[in-house]
Tab-separated table of N, CA and C in Angstrom:
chain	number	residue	atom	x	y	z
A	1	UNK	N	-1.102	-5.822	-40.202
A	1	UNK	CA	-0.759	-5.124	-38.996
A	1	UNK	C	0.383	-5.818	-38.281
A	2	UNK	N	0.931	-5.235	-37.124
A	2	UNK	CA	1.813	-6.076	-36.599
A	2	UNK	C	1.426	-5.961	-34.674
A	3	UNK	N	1.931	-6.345	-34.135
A	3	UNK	CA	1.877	-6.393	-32.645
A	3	UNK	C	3.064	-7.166	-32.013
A	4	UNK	N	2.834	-6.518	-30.354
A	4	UNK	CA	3.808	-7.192	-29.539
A	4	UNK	C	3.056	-8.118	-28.777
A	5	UNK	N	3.839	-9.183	-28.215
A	5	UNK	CA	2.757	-9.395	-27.071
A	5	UNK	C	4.174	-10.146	-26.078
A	6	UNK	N	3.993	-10.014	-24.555
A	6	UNK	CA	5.124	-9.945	-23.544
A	6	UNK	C	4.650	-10.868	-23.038
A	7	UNK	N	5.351	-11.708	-22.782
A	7	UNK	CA	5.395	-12.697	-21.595
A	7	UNK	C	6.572	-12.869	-20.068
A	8	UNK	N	6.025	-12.782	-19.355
A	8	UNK	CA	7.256	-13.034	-17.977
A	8	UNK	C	7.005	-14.339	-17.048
A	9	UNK	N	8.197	-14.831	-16.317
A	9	UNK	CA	7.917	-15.821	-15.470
A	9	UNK	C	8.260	-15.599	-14.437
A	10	UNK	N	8.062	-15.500	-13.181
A	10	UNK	CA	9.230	-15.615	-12.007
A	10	UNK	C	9.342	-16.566	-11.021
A	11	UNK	N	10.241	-16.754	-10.276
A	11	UNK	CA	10.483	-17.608	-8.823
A	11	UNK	C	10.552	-16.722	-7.825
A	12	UNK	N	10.230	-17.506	-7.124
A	12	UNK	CA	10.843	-16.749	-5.234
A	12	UNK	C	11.234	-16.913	-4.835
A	13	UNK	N	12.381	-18.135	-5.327
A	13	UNK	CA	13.640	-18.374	-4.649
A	13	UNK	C	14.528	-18.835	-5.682
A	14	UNK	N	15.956	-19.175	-5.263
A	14	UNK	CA	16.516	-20.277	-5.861
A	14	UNK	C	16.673	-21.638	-5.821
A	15	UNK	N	15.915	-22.104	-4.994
A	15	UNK	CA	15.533	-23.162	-4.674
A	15	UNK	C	15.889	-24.653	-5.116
A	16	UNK	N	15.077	-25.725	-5.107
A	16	UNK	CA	14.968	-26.785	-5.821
A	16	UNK	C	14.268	-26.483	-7.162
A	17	UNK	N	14.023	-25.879	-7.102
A	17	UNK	CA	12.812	-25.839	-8.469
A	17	UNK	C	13.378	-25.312	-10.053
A	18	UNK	N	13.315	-25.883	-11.125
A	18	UNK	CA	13.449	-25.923	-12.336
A	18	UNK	C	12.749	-24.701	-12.788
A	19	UNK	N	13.817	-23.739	-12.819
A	19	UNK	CA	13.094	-22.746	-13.283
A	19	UNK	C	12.302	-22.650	-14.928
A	20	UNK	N	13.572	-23.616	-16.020
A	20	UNK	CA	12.731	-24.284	-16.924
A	20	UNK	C	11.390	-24.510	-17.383
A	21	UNK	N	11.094	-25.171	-16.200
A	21	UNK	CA	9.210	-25.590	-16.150
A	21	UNK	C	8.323	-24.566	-15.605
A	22	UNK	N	8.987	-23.360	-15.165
A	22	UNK	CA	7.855	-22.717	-14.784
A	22	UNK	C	6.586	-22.119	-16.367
A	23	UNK	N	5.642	-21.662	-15.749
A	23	UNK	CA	4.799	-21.306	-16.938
A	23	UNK	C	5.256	-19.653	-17.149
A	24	UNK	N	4.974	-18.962	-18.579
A	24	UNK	CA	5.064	-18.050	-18.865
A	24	UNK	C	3.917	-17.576	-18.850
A	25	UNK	N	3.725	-16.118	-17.937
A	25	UNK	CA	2.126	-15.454	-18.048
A	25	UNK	C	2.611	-14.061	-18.945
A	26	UNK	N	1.244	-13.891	-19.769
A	26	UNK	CA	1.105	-13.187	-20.685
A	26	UNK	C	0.615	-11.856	-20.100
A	27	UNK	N	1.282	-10.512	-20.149
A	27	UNK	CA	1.211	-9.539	-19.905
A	27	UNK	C	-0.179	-8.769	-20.613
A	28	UNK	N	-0.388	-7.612	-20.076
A	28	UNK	CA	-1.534	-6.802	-20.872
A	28	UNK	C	-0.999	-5.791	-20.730
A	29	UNK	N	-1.212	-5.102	-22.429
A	29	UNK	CA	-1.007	-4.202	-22.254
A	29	UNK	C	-1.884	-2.481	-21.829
A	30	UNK	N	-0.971	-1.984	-21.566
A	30	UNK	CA	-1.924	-0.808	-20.816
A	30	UNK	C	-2.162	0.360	-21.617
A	31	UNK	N	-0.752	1.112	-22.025
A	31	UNK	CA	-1.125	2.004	-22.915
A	31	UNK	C	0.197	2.027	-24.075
A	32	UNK	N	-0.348	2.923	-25.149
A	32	UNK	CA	0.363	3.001	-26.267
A	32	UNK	C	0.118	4.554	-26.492
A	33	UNK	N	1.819	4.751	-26.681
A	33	UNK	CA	1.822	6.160	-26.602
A	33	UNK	C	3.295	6.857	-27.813
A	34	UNK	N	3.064	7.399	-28.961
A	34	UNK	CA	3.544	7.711	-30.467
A	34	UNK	C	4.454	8.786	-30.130
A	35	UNK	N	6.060	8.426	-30.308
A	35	UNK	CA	6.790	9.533	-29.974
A	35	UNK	C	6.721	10.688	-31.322
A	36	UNK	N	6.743	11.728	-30.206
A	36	UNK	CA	6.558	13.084	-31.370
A	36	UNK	C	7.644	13.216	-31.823
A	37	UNK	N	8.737	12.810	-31.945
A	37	UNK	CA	9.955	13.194	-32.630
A	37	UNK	C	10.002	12.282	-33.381
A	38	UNK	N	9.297	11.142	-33.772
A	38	UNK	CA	9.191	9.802	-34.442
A	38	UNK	C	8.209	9.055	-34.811
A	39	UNK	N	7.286	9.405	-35.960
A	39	UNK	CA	6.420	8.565	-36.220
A	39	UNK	C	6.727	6.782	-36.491
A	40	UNK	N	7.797	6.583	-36.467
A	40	UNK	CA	8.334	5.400	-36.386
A	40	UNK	C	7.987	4.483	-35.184
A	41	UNK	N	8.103	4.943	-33.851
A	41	UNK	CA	8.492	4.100	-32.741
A	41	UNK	C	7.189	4.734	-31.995
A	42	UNK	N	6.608	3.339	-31.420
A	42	UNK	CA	5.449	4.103	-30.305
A	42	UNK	C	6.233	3.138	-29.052
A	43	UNK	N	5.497	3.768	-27.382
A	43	UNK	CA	6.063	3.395	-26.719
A	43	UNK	C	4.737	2.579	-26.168
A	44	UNK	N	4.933	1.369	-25.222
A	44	UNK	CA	4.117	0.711	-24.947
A	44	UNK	C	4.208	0.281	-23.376
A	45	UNK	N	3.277	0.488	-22.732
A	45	UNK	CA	3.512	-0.214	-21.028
A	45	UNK	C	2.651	-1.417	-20.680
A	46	UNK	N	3.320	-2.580	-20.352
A	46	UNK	CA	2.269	-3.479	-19.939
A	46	UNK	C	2.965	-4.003	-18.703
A	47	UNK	N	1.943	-4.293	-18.340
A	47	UNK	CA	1.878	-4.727	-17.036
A	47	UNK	C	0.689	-5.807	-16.414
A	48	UNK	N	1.133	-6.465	-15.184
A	48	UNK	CA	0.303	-7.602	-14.702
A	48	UNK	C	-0.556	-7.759	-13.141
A	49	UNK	N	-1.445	-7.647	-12.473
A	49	UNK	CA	-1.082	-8.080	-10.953
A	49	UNK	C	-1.459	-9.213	-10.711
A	50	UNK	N	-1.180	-8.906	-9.448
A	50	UNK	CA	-1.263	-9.993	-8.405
A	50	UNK	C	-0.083	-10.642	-8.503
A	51	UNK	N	1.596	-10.047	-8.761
A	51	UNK	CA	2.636	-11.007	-8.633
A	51	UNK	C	3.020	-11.199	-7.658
A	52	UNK	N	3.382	-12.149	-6.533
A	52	UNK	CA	4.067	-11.921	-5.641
A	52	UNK	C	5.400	-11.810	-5.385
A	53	UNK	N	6.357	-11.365	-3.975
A	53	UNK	CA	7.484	-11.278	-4.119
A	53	UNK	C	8.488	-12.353	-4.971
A	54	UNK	N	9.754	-12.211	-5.668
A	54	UNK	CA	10.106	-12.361	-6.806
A	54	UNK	C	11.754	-12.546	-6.647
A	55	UNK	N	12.535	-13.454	-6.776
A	55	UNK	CA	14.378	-12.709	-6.939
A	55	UNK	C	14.491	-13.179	-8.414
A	56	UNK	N	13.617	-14.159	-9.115
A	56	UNK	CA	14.348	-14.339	-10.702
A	56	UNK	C	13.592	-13.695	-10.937
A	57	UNK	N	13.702	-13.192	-12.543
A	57	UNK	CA	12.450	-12.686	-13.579
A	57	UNK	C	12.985	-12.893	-14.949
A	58	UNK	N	11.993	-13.400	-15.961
A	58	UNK	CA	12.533	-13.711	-17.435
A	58	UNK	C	11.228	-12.971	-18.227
A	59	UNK	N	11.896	-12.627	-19.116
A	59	UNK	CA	11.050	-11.839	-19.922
A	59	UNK	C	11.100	-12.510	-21.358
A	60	UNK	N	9.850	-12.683	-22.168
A	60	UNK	CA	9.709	-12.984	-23.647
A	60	UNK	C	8.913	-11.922	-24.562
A	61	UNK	N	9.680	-11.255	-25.195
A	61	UNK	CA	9.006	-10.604	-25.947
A	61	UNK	C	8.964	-11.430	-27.492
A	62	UNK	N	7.409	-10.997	-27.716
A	62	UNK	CA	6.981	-11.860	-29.494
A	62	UNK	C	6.559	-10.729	-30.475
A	63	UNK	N	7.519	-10.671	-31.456
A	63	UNK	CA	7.032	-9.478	-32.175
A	63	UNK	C	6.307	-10.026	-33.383
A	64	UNK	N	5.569	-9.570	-33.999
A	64	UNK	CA	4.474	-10.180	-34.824
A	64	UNK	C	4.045	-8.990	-36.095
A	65	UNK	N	4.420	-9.514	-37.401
A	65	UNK	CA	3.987	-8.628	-38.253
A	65	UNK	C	3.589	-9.611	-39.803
A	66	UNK	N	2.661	-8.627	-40.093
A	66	UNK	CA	2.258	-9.152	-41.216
A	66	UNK	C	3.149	-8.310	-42.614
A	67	UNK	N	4.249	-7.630	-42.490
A	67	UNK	CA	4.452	-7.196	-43.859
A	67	UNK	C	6.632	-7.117	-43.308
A	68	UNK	N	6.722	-8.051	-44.603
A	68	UNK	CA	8.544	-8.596	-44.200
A	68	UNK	C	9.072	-7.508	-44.216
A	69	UNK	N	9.013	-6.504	-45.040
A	69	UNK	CA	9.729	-5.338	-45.155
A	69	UNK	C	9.760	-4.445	-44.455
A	70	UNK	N	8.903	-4.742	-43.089
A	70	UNK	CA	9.266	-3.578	-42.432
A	70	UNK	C	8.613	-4.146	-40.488
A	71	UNK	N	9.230	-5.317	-40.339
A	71	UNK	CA	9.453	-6.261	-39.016
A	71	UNK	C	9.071	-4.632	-38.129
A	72	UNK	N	8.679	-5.615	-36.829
A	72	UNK	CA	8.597	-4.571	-35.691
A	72	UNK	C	9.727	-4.871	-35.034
A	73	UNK	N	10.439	-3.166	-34.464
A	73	UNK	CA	11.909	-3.427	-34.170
A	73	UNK	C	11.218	-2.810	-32.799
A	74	UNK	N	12.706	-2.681	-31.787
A	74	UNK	CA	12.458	-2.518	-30.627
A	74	UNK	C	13.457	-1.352	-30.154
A	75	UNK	N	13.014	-0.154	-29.351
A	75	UNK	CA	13.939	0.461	-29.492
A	75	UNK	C	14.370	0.800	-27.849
A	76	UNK	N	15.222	0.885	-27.421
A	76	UNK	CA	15.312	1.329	-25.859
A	76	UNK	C	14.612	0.635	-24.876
A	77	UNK	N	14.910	-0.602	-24.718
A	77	UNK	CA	13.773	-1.443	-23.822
A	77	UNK	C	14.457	-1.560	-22.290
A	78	UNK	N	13.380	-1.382	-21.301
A	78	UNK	CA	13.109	-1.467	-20.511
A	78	UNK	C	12.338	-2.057	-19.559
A	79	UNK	N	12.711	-2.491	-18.908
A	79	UNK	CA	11.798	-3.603	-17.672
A	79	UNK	C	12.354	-3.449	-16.048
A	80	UNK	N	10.822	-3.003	-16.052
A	80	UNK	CA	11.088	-2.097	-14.575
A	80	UNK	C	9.706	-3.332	-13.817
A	81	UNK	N	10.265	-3.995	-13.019
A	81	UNK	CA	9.111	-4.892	-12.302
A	81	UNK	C	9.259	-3.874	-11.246
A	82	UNK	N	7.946	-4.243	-10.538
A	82	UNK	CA	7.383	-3.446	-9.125
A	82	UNK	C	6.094	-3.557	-8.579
């Protein structure tokens, strides 16, 4: 099988602080949803709470598959924090 799994970090300022060292929290995902024009590509929403207000944001996406010939690709990505 294969999977995604998302990670984000943020600050609330620009501050003194090393944005470097902050920790990465691991997203959940919410739903998975199979475009009809494409059995190829499903679309996926995850999301987190309790973030508070925010001016950086970094995103890690980990794609994960068990078969070489056919990697999980990514198509039209988007990241909408709120």
């Amino acid at each position: 099988g294969s999977g995604i799994d998302v990670y984000v970090k943020t600050l609330t300022s620009a501050g003194n602080v090393n944005f470097d060292t902050e920790s990465w929290v691991q997203l959940t995902q919410q739903t998975a949803t199979t475009d009809s024009d494409s059995a190829d590509f499903t679309e996926y929403l995850y999301s987190k709470d309790g973030f508070t207000d925010f001016s950086i944001l970094a995103t890690k996406i980990v794609l994960k598959g068990s078969n070489s010939s056919r990697p999980p690709r990514i198509k039209n990505l988007r990241v909408i924090p709120n």
